[in-house]
PDB file of C-alpha atoms and ligand atoms in Angstrom:
ATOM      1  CA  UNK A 425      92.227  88.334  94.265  1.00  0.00           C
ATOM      2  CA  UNK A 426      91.408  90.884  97.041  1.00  0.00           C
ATOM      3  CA  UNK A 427      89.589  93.728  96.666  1.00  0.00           C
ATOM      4  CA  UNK A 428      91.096  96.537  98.353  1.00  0.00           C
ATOM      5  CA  UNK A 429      87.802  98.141  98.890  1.00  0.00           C
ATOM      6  CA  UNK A 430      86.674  95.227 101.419  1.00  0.00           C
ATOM      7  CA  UNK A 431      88.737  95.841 104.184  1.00  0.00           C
ATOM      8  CA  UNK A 432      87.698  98.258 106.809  1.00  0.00           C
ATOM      9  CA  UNK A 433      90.306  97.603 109.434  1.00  0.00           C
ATOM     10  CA  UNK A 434      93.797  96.968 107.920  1.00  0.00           C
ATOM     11  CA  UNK A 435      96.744  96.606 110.030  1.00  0.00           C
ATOM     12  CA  UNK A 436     100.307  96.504 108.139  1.00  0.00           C
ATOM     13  CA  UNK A 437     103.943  96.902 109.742  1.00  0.00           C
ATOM     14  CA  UNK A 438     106.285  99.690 108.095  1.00  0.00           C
ATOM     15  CA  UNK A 439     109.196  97.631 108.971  1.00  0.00           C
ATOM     16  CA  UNK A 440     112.278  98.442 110.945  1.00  0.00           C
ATOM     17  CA  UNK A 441     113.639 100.600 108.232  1.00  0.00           C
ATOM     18  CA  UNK A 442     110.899 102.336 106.923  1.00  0.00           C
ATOM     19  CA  UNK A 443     112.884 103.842 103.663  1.00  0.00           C
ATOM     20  CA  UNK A 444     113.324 100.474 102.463  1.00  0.00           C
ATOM     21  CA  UNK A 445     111.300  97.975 103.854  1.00  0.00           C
ATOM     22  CA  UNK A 446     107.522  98.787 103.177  1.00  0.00           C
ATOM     23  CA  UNK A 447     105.508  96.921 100.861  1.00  0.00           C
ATOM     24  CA  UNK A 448     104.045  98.143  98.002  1.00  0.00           C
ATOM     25  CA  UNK A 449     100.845  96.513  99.268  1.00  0.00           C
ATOM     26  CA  UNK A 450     101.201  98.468 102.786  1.00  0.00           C
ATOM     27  CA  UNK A 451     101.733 101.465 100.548  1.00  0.00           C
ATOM     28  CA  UNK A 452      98.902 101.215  99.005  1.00  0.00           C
ATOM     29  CA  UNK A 453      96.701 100.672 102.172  1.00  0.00           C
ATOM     30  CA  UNK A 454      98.017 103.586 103.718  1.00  0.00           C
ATOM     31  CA  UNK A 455      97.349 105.841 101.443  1.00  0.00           C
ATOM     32  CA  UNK A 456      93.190 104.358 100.859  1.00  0.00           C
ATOM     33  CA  UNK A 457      92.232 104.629 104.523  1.00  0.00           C
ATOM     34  CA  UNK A 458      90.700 107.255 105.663  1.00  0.00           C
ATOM     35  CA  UNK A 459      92.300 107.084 109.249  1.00  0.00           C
ATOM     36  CA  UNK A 460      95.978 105.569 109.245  1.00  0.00           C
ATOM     37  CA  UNK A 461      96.481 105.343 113.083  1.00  0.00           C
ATOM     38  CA  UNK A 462     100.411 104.474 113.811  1.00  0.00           C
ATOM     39  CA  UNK A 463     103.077 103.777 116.118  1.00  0.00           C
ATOM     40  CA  UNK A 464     106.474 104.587 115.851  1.00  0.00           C
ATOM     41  CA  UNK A 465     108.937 107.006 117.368  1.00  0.00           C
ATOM     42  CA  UNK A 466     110.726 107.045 114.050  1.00  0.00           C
ATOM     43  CA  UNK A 467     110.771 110.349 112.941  1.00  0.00           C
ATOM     44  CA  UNK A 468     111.387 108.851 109.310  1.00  0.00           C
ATOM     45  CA  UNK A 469     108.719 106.458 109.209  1.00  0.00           C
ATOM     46  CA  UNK A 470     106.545 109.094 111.237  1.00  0.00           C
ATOM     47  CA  UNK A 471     107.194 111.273 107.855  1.00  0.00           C
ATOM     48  CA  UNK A 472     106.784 108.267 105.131  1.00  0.00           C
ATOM     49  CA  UNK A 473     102.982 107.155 106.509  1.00  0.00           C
ATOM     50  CA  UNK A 474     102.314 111.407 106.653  1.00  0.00           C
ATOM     51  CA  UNK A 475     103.032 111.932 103.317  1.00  0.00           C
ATOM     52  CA  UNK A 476     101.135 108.788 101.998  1.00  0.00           C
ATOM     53  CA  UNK A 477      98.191 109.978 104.316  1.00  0.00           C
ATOM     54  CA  UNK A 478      98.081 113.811 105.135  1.00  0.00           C
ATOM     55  CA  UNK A 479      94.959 113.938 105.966  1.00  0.00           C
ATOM     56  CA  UNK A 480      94.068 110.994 107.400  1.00  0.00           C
ATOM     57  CA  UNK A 481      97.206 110.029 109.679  1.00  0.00           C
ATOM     58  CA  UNK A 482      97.451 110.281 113.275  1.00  0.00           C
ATOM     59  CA  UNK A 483      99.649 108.988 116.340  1.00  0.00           C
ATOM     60  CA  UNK A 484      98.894 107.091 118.995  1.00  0.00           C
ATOM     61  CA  UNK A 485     101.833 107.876 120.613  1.00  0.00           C
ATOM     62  CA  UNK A 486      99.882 109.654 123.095  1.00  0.00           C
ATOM     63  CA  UNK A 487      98.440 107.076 124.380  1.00  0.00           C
ATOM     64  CA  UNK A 488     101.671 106.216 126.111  1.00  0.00           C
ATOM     65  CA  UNK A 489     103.005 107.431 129.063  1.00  0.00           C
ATOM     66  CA  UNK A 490     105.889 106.919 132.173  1.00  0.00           C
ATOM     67  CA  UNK A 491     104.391 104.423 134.787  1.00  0.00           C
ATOM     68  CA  UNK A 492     101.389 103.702 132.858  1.00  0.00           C
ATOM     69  CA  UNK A 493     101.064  99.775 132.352  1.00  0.00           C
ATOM     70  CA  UNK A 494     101.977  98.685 128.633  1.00  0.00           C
ATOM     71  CA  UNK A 495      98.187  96.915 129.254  1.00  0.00           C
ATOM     72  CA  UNK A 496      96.057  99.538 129.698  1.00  0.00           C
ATOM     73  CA  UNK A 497      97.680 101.439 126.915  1.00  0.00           C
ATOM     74  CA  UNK A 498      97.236  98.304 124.506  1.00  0.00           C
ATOM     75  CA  UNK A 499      93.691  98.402 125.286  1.00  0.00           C
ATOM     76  CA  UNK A 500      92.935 102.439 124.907  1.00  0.00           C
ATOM     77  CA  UNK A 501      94.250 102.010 121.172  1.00  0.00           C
ATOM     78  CA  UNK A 502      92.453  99.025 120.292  1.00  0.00           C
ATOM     79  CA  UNK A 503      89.032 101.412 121.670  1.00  0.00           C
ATOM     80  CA  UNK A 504      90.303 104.396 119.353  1.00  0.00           C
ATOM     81  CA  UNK A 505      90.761 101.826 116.560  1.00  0.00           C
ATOM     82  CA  UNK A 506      87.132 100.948 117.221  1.00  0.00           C
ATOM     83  CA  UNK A 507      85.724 104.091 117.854  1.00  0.00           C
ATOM     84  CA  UNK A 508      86.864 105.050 114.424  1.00  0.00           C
ATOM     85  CA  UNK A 509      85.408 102.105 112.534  1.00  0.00           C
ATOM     86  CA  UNK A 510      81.891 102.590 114.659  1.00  0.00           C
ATOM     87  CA  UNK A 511      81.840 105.998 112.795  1.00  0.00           C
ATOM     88  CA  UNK A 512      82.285 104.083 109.512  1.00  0.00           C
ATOM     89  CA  UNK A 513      85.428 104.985 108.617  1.00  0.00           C
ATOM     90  CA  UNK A 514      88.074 102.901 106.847  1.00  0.00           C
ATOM     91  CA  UNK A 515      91.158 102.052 109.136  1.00  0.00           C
ATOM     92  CA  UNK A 516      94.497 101.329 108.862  1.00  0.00           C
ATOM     93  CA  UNK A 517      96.889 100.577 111.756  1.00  0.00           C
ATOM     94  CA  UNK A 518     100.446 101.109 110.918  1.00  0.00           C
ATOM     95  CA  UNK A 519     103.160  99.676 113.398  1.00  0.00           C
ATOM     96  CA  UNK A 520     106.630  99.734 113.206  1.00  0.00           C
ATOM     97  CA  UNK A 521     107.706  96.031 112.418  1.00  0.00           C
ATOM     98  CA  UNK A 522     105.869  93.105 112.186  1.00  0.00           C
ATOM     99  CA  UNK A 523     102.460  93.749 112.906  1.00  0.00           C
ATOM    100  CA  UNK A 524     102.065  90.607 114.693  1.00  0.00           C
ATOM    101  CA  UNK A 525     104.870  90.141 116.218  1.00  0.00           C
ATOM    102  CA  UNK A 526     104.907  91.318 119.865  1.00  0.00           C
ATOM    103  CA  UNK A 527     101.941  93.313 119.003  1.00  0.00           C
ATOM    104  CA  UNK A 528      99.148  92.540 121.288  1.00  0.00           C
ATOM    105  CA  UNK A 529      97.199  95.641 120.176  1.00  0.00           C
ATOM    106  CA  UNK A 530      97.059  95.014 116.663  1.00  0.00           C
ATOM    107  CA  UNK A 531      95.539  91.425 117.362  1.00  0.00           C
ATOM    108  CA  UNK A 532      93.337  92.471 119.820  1.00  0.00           C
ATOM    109  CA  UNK A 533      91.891  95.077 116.994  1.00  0.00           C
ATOM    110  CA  UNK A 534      91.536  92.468 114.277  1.00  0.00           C
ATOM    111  CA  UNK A 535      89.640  90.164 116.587  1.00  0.00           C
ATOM    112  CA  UNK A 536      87.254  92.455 118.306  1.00  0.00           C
ATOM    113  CA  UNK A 537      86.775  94.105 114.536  1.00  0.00           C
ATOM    114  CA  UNK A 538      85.521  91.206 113.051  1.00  0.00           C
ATOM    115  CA  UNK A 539      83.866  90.223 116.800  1.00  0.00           C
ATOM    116  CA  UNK A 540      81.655  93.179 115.781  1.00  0.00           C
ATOM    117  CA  UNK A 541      81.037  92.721 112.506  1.00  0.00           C
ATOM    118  CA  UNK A 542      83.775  94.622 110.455  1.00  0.00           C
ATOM    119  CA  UNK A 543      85.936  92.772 107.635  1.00  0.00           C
ATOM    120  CA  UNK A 544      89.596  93.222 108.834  1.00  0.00           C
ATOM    121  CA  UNK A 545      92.808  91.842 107.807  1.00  0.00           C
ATOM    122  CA  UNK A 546      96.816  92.066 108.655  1.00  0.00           C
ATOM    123  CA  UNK A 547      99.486  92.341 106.493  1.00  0.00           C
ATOM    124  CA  UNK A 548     102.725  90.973 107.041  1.00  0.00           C
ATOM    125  CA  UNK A 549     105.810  93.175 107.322  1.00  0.00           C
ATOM    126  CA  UNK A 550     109.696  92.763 107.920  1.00  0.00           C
ATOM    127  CA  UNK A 551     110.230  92.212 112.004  1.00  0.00           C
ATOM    128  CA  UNK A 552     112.980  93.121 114.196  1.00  0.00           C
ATOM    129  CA  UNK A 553     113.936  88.822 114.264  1.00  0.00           C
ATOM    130  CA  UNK A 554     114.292  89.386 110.561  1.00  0.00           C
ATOM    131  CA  UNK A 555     116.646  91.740 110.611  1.00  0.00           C
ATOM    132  CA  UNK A 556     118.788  89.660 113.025  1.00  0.00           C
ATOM    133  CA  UNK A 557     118.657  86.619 110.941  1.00  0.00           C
ATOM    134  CA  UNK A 558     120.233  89.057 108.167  1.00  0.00           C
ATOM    135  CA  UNK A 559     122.911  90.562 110.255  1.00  0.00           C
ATOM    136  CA  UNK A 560     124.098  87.930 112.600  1.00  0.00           C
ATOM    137  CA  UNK A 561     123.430  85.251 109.972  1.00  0.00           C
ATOM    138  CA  UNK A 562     121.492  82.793 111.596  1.00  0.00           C
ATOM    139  CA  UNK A 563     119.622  80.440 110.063  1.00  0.00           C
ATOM    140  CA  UNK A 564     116.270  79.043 111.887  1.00  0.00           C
ATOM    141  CA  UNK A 565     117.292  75.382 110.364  1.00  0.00           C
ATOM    142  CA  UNK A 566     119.313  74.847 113.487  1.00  0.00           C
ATOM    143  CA  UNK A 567     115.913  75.384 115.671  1.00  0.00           C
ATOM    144  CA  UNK A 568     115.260  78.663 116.982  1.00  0.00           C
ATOM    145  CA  UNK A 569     112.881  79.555 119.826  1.00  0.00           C
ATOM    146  CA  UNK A 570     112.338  83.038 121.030  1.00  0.00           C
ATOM    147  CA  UNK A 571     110.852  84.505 124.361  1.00  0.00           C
ATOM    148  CA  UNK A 572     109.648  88.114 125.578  1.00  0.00           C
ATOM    149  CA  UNK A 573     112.081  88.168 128.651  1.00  0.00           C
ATOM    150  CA  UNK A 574     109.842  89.496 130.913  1.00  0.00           C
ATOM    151  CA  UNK A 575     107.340  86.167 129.908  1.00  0.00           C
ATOM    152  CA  UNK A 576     110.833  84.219 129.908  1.00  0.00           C
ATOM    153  CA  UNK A 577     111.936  85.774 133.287  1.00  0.00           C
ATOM    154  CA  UNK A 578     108.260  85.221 135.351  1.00  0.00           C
ATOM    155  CA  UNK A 579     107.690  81.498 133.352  1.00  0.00           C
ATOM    156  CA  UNK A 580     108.727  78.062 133.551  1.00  0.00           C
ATOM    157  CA  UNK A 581     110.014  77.958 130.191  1.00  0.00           C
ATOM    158  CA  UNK A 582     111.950  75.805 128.020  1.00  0.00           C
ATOM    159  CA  UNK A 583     115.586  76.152 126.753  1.00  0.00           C
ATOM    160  CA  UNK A 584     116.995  73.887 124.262  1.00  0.00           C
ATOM    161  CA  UNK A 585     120.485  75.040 124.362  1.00  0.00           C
ATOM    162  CA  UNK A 586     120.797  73.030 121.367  1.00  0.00           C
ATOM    163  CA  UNK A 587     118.748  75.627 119.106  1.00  0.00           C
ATOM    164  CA  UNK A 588     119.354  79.501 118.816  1.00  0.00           C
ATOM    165  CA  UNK A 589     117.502  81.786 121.109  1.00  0.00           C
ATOM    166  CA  UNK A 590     116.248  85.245 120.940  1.00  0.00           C
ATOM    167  CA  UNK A 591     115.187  87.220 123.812  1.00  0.00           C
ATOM    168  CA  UNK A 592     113.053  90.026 122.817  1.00  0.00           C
ATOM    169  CA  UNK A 593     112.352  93.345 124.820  1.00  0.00           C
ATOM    170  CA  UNK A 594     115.702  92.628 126.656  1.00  0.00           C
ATOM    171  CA  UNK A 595     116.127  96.131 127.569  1.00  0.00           C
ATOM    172  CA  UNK A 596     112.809  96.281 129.299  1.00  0.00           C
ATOM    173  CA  UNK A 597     113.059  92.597 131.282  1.00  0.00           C
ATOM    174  CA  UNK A 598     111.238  92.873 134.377  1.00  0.00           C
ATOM    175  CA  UNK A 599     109.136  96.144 133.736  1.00  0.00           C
ATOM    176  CA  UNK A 600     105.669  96.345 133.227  1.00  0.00           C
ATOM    177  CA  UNK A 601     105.161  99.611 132.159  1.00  0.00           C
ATOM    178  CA  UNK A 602     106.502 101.693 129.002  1.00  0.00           C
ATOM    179  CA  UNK A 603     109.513 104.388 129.213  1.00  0.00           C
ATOM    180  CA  UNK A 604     110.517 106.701 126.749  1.00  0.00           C
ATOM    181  CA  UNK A 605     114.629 105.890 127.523  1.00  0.00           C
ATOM    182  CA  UNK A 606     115.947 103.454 129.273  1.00  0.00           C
ATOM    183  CA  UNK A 607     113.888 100.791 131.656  1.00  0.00           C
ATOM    184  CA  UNK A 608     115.763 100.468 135.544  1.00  0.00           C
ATOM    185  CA  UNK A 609     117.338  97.046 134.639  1.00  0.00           C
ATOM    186  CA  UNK A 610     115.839  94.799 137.768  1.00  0.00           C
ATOM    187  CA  UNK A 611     115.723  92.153 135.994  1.00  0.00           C
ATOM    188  CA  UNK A 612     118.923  91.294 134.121  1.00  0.00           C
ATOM    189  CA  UNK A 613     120.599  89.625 136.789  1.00  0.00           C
ATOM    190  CA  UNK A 614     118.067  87.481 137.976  1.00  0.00           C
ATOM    191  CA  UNK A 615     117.878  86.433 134.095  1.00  0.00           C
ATOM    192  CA  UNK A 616     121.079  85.813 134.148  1.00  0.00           C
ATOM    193  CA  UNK A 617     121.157  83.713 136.783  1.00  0.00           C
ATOM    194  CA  UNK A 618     118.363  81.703 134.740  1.00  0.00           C
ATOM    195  CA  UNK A 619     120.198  81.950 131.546  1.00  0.00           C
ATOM    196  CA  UNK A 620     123.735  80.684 133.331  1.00  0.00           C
ATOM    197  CA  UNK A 621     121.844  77.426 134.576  1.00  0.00           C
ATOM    198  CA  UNK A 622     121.275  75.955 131.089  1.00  0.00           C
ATOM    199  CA  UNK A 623     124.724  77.990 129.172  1.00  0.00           C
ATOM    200  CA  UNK A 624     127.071  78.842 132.100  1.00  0.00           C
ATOM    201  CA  UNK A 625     128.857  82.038 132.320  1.00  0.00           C
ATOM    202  CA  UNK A 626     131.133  82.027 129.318  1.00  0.00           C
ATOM    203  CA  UNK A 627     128.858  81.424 126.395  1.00  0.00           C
ATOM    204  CA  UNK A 628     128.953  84.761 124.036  1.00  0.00           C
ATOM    205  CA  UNK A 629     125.568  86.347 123.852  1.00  0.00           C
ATOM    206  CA  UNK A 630     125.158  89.586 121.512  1.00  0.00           C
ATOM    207  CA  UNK A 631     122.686  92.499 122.239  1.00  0.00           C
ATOM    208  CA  UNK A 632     121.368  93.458 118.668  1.00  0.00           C
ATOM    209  CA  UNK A 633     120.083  96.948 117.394  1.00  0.00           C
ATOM    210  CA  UNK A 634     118.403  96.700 113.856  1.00  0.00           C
ATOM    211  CA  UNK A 635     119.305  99.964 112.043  1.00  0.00           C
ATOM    212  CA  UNK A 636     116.493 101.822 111.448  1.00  0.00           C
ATOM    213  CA  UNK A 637     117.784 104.486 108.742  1.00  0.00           C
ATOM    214  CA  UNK A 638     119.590 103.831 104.933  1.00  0.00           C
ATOM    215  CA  UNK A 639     123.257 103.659 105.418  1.00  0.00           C
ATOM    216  CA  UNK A 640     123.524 102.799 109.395  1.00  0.00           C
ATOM    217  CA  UNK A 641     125.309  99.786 110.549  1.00  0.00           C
ATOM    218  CA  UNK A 642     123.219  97.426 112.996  1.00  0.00           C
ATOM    219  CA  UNK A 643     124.531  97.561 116.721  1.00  0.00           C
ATOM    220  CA  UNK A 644     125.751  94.583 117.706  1.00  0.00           C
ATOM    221  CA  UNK A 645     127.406  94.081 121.319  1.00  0.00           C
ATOM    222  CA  UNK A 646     128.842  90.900 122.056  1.00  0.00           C
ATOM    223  CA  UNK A 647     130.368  89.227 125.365  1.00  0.00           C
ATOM    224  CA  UNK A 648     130.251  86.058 128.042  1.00  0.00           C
ATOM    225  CA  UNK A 649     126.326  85.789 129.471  1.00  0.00           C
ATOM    226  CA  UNK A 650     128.032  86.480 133.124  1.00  0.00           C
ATOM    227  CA  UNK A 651     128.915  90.221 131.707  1.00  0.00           C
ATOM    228  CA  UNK A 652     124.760  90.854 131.099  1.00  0.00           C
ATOM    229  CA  UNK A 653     124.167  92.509 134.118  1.00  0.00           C
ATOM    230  CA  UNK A 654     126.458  95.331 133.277  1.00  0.00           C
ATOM    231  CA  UNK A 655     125.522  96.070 129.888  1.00  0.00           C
ATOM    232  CA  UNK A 656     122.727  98.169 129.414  1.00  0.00           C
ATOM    233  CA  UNK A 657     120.223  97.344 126.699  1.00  0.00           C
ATOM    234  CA  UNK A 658     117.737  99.994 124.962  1.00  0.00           C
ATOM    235  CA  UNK A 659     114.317  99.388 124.558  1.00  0.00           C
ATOM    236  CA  UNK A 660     115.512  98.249 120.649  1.00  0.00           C
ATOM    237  CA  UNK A 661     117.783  95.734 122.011  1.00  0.00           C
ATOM    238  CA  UNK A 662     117.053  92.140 120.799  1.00  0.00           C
ATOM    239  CA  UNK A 663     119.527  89.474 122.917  1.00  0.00           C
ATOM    240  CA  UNK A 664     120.484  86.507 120.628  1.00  0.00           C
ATOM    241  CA  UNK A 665     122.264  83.449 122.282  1.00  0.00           C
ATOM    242  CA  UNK A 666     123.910  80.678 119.456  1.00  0.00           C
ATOM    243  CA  UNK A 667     123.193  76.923 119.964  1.00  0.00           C
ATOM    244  CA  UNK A 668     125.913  75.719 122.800  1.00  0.00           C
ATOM    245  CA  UNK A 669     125.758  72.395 121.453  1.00  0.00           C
ATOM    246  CA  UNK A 670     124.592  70.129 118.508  1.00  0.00           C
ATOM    247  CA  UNK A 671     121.056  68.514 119.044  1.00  0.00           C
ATOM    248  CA  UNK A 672     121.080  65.152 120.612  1.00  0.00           C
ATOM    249  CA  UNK A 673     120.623  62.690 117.480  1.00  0.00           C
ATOM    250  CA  UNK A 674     117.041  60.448 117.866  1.00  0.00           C
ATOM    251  CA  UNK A 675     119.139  57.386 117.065  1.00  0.00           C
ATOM    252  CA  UNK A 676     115.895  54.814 117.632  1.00  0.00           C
ATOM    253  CA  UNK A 677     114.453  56.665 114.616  1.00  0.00           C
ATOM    254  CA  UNK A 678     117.448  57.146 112.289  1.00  0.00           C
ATOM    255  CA  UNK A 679     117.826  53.508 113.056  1.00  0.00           C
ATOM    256  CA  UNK A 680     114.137  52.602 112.075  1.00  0.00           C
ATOM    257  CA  UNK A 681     114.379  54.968 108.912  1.00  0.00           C
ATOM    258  CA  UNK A 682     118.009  54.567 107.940  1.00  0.00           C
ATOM    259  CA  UNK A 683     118.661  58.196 107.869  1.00  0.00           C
ATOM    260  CA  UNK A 684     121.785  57.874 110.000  1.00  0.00           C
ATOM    261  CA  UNK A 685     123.012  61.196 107.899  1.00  0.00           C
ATOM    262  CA  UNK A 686     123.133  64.417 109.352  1.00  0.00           C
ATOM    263  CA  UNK A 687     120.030  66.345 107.831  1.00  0.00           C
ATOM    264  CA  UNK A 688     120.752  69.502 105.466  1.00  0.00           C
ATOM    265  CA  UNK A 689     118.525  72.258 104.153  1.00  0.00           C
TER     266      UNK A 689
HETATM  267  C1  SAM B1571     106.959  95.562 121.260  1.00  0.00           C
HETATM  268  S1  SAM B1571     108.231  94.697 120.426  1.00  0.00           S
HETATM  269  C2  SAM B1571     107.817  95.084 118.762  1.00  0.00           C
HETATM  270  C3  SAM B1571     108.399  94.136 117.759  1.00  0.00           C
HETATM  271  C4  SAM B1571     108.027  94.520 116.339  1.00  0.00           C
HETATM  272  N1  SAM B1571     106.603  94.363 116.127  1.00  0.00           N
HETATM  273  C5  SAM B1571     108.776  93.710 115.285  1.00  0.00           C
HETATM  274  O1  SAM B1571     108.118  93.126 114.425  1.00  0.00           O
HETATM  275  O2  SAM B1571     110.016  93.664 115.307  1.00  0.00           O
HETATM  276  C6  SAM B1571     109.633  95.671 120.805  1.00  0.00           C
HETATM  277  C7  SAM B1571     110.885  94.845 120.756  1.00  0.00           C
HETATM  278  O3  SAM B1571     111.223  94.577 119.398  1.00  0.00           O
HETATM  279  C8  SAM B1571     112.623  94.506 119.273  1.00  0.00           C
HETATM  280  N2  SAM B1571     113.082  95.605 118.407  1.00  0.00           N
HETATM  281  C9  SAM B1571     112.430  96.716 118.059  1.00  0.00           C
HETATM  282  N3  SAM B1571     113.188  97.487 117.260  1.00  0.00           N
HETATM  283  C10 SAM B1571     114.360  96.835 117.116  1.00  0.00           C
HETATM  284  C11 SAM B1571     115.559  97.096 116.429  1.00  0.00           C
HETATM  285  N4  SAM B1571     115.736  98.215 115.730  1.00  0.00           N
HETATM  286  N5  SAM B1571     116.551  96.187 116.503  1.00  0.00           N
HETATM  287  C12 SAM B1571     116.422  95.044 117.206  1.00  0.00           C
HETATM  288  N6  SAM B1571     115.312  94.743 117.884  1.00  0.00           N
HETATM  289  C13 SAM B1571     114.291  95.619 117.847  1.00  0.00           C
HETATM  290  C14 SAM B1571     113.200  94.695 120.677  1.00  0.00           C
HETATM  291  O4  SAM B1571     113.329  93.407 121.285  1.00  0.00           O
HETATM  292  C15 SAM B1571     112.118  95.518 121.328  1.00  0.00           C
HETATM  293  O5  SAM B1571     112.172  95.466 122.734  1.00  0.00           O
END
């Protein structure tokens, strides 16, 4: 069993809905660091890691700001993070989310951490891609490959139309830098033109919002791919595309095992 008294960085995830999705574990952290840096604009969640932590909590909200690239910012809170644990102080980064999903900050902490020395760990939390699979009930036995959009957008990648496919940071595709709003959306059409070339321009694709407080209903915006361009995701938005087709059946090995069945869960 771990001891709690090991770690000196910790890095957990409150979740999407911080009322009701963090872990007794992450609790627990929270409250027996004696820095719990976060990031959130969740007022809610902002309150929750405040009251585990009043004395040791602060934002690093401030580290972000209009035109400044989502880079440099990533790399001035992994240096607080460090600066902290150089003055020998336990540390616990709390993100909204899944720490390690889309997180580039949090990684970046843990490895230059240990890289100098320091015991450090991540929890795992409840992700925005969780939350879809919940509310738009898909399940990731059909395949499912996801993509930041901007990486999508700028990248050879590959589609397999045949599995489910989740574009993350949607709202920002296209846009380096971080904004407090809404991102200017240069980049939706030319994904859609990307998009149309594997699903054409009538396959449904659904813009997703995750609610974020007890009792809200998730956002969920659905219409044909060619409509993309004039919707206008938030920075929340997650885009989720079903499977167009079934997968193409590997009939040379079904033949050589005799598993000419469809596979089930
Ligand atoms: C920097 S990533 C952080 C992801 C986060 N670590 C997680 O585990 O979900 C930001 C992206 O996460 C997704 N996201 C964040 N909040 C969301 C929400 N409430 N509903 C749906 N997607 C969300 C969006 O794609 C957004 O652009």
């Amino acid at each position: 069993m771990t001891d709690i008294n090991n770690e000196q960085l910790i890095v957990v995830g409150t979740g999407i809905r911080a009322t009701g999705q963090l872990t007794i574990e992450t609790i627990a952290w929270i409250r027996a660091a004696d820095k719990v840096l976060y990031i959130t604009a969740d007022p809610v969640a902002e309150e929750v890691i405040r009251s585990l932590n009043p004395d040791g909590a602060e934002s690093l909200m401030d580290l972000y700001g209009s035109d400044k690239l989502r880079l440099d910012t990533y790399a001035d809170i992994v240096e607080r993070t460090m600066n902290y644990l150089r003055q020998g102080l336990r540390v616990c980064m709390a993100v909204y989310g899944h720490p390690g999903v889309l997180a580039m900050s949090t990684h970046e902490a843990v490895r230059k951490a240990r890289a100098e020395g320091y015991t450090a760990k991540m929890l795992p939390a409840v992700s925005a891609a969780d939350c879809l699979y919940a509310d738009l009930g898909v399940d990731e036995f059909g395949g499912c490959i996801s993509y930041e959009a901007t990486d999508f957008l700028l990248n050879l990648r590959a589609i397999d139309p045949a599995c489910h496919l989740i574009l993350w940071q949607i709202g920002g595709v296209g846009v380096l830098t971080y904004e407090t709003h809404h991102y200017p959306l240069v980049g939706l059409e030319r994904l859609t033109q990307k998009l149309m070339a594997y699903y054409g321009p009538n396959h449904p694709v659904t813009l997703y919002e995750a609610p974020q407080f007890a009792g809200v209903d998730p956002i969920i915006g659905t219409g044909p791919l060619c409509q993309l361009p004039h919707s206008s995701p938030t920075p929340n938005a997650t885009m989720y595309i079903p499977p167009l087709a079934k997968p193409q059946p590997d009939t040379q090995v079904q033949w050589e095992l005799g598993m000419q069945t469809q596979v089930t869960a």
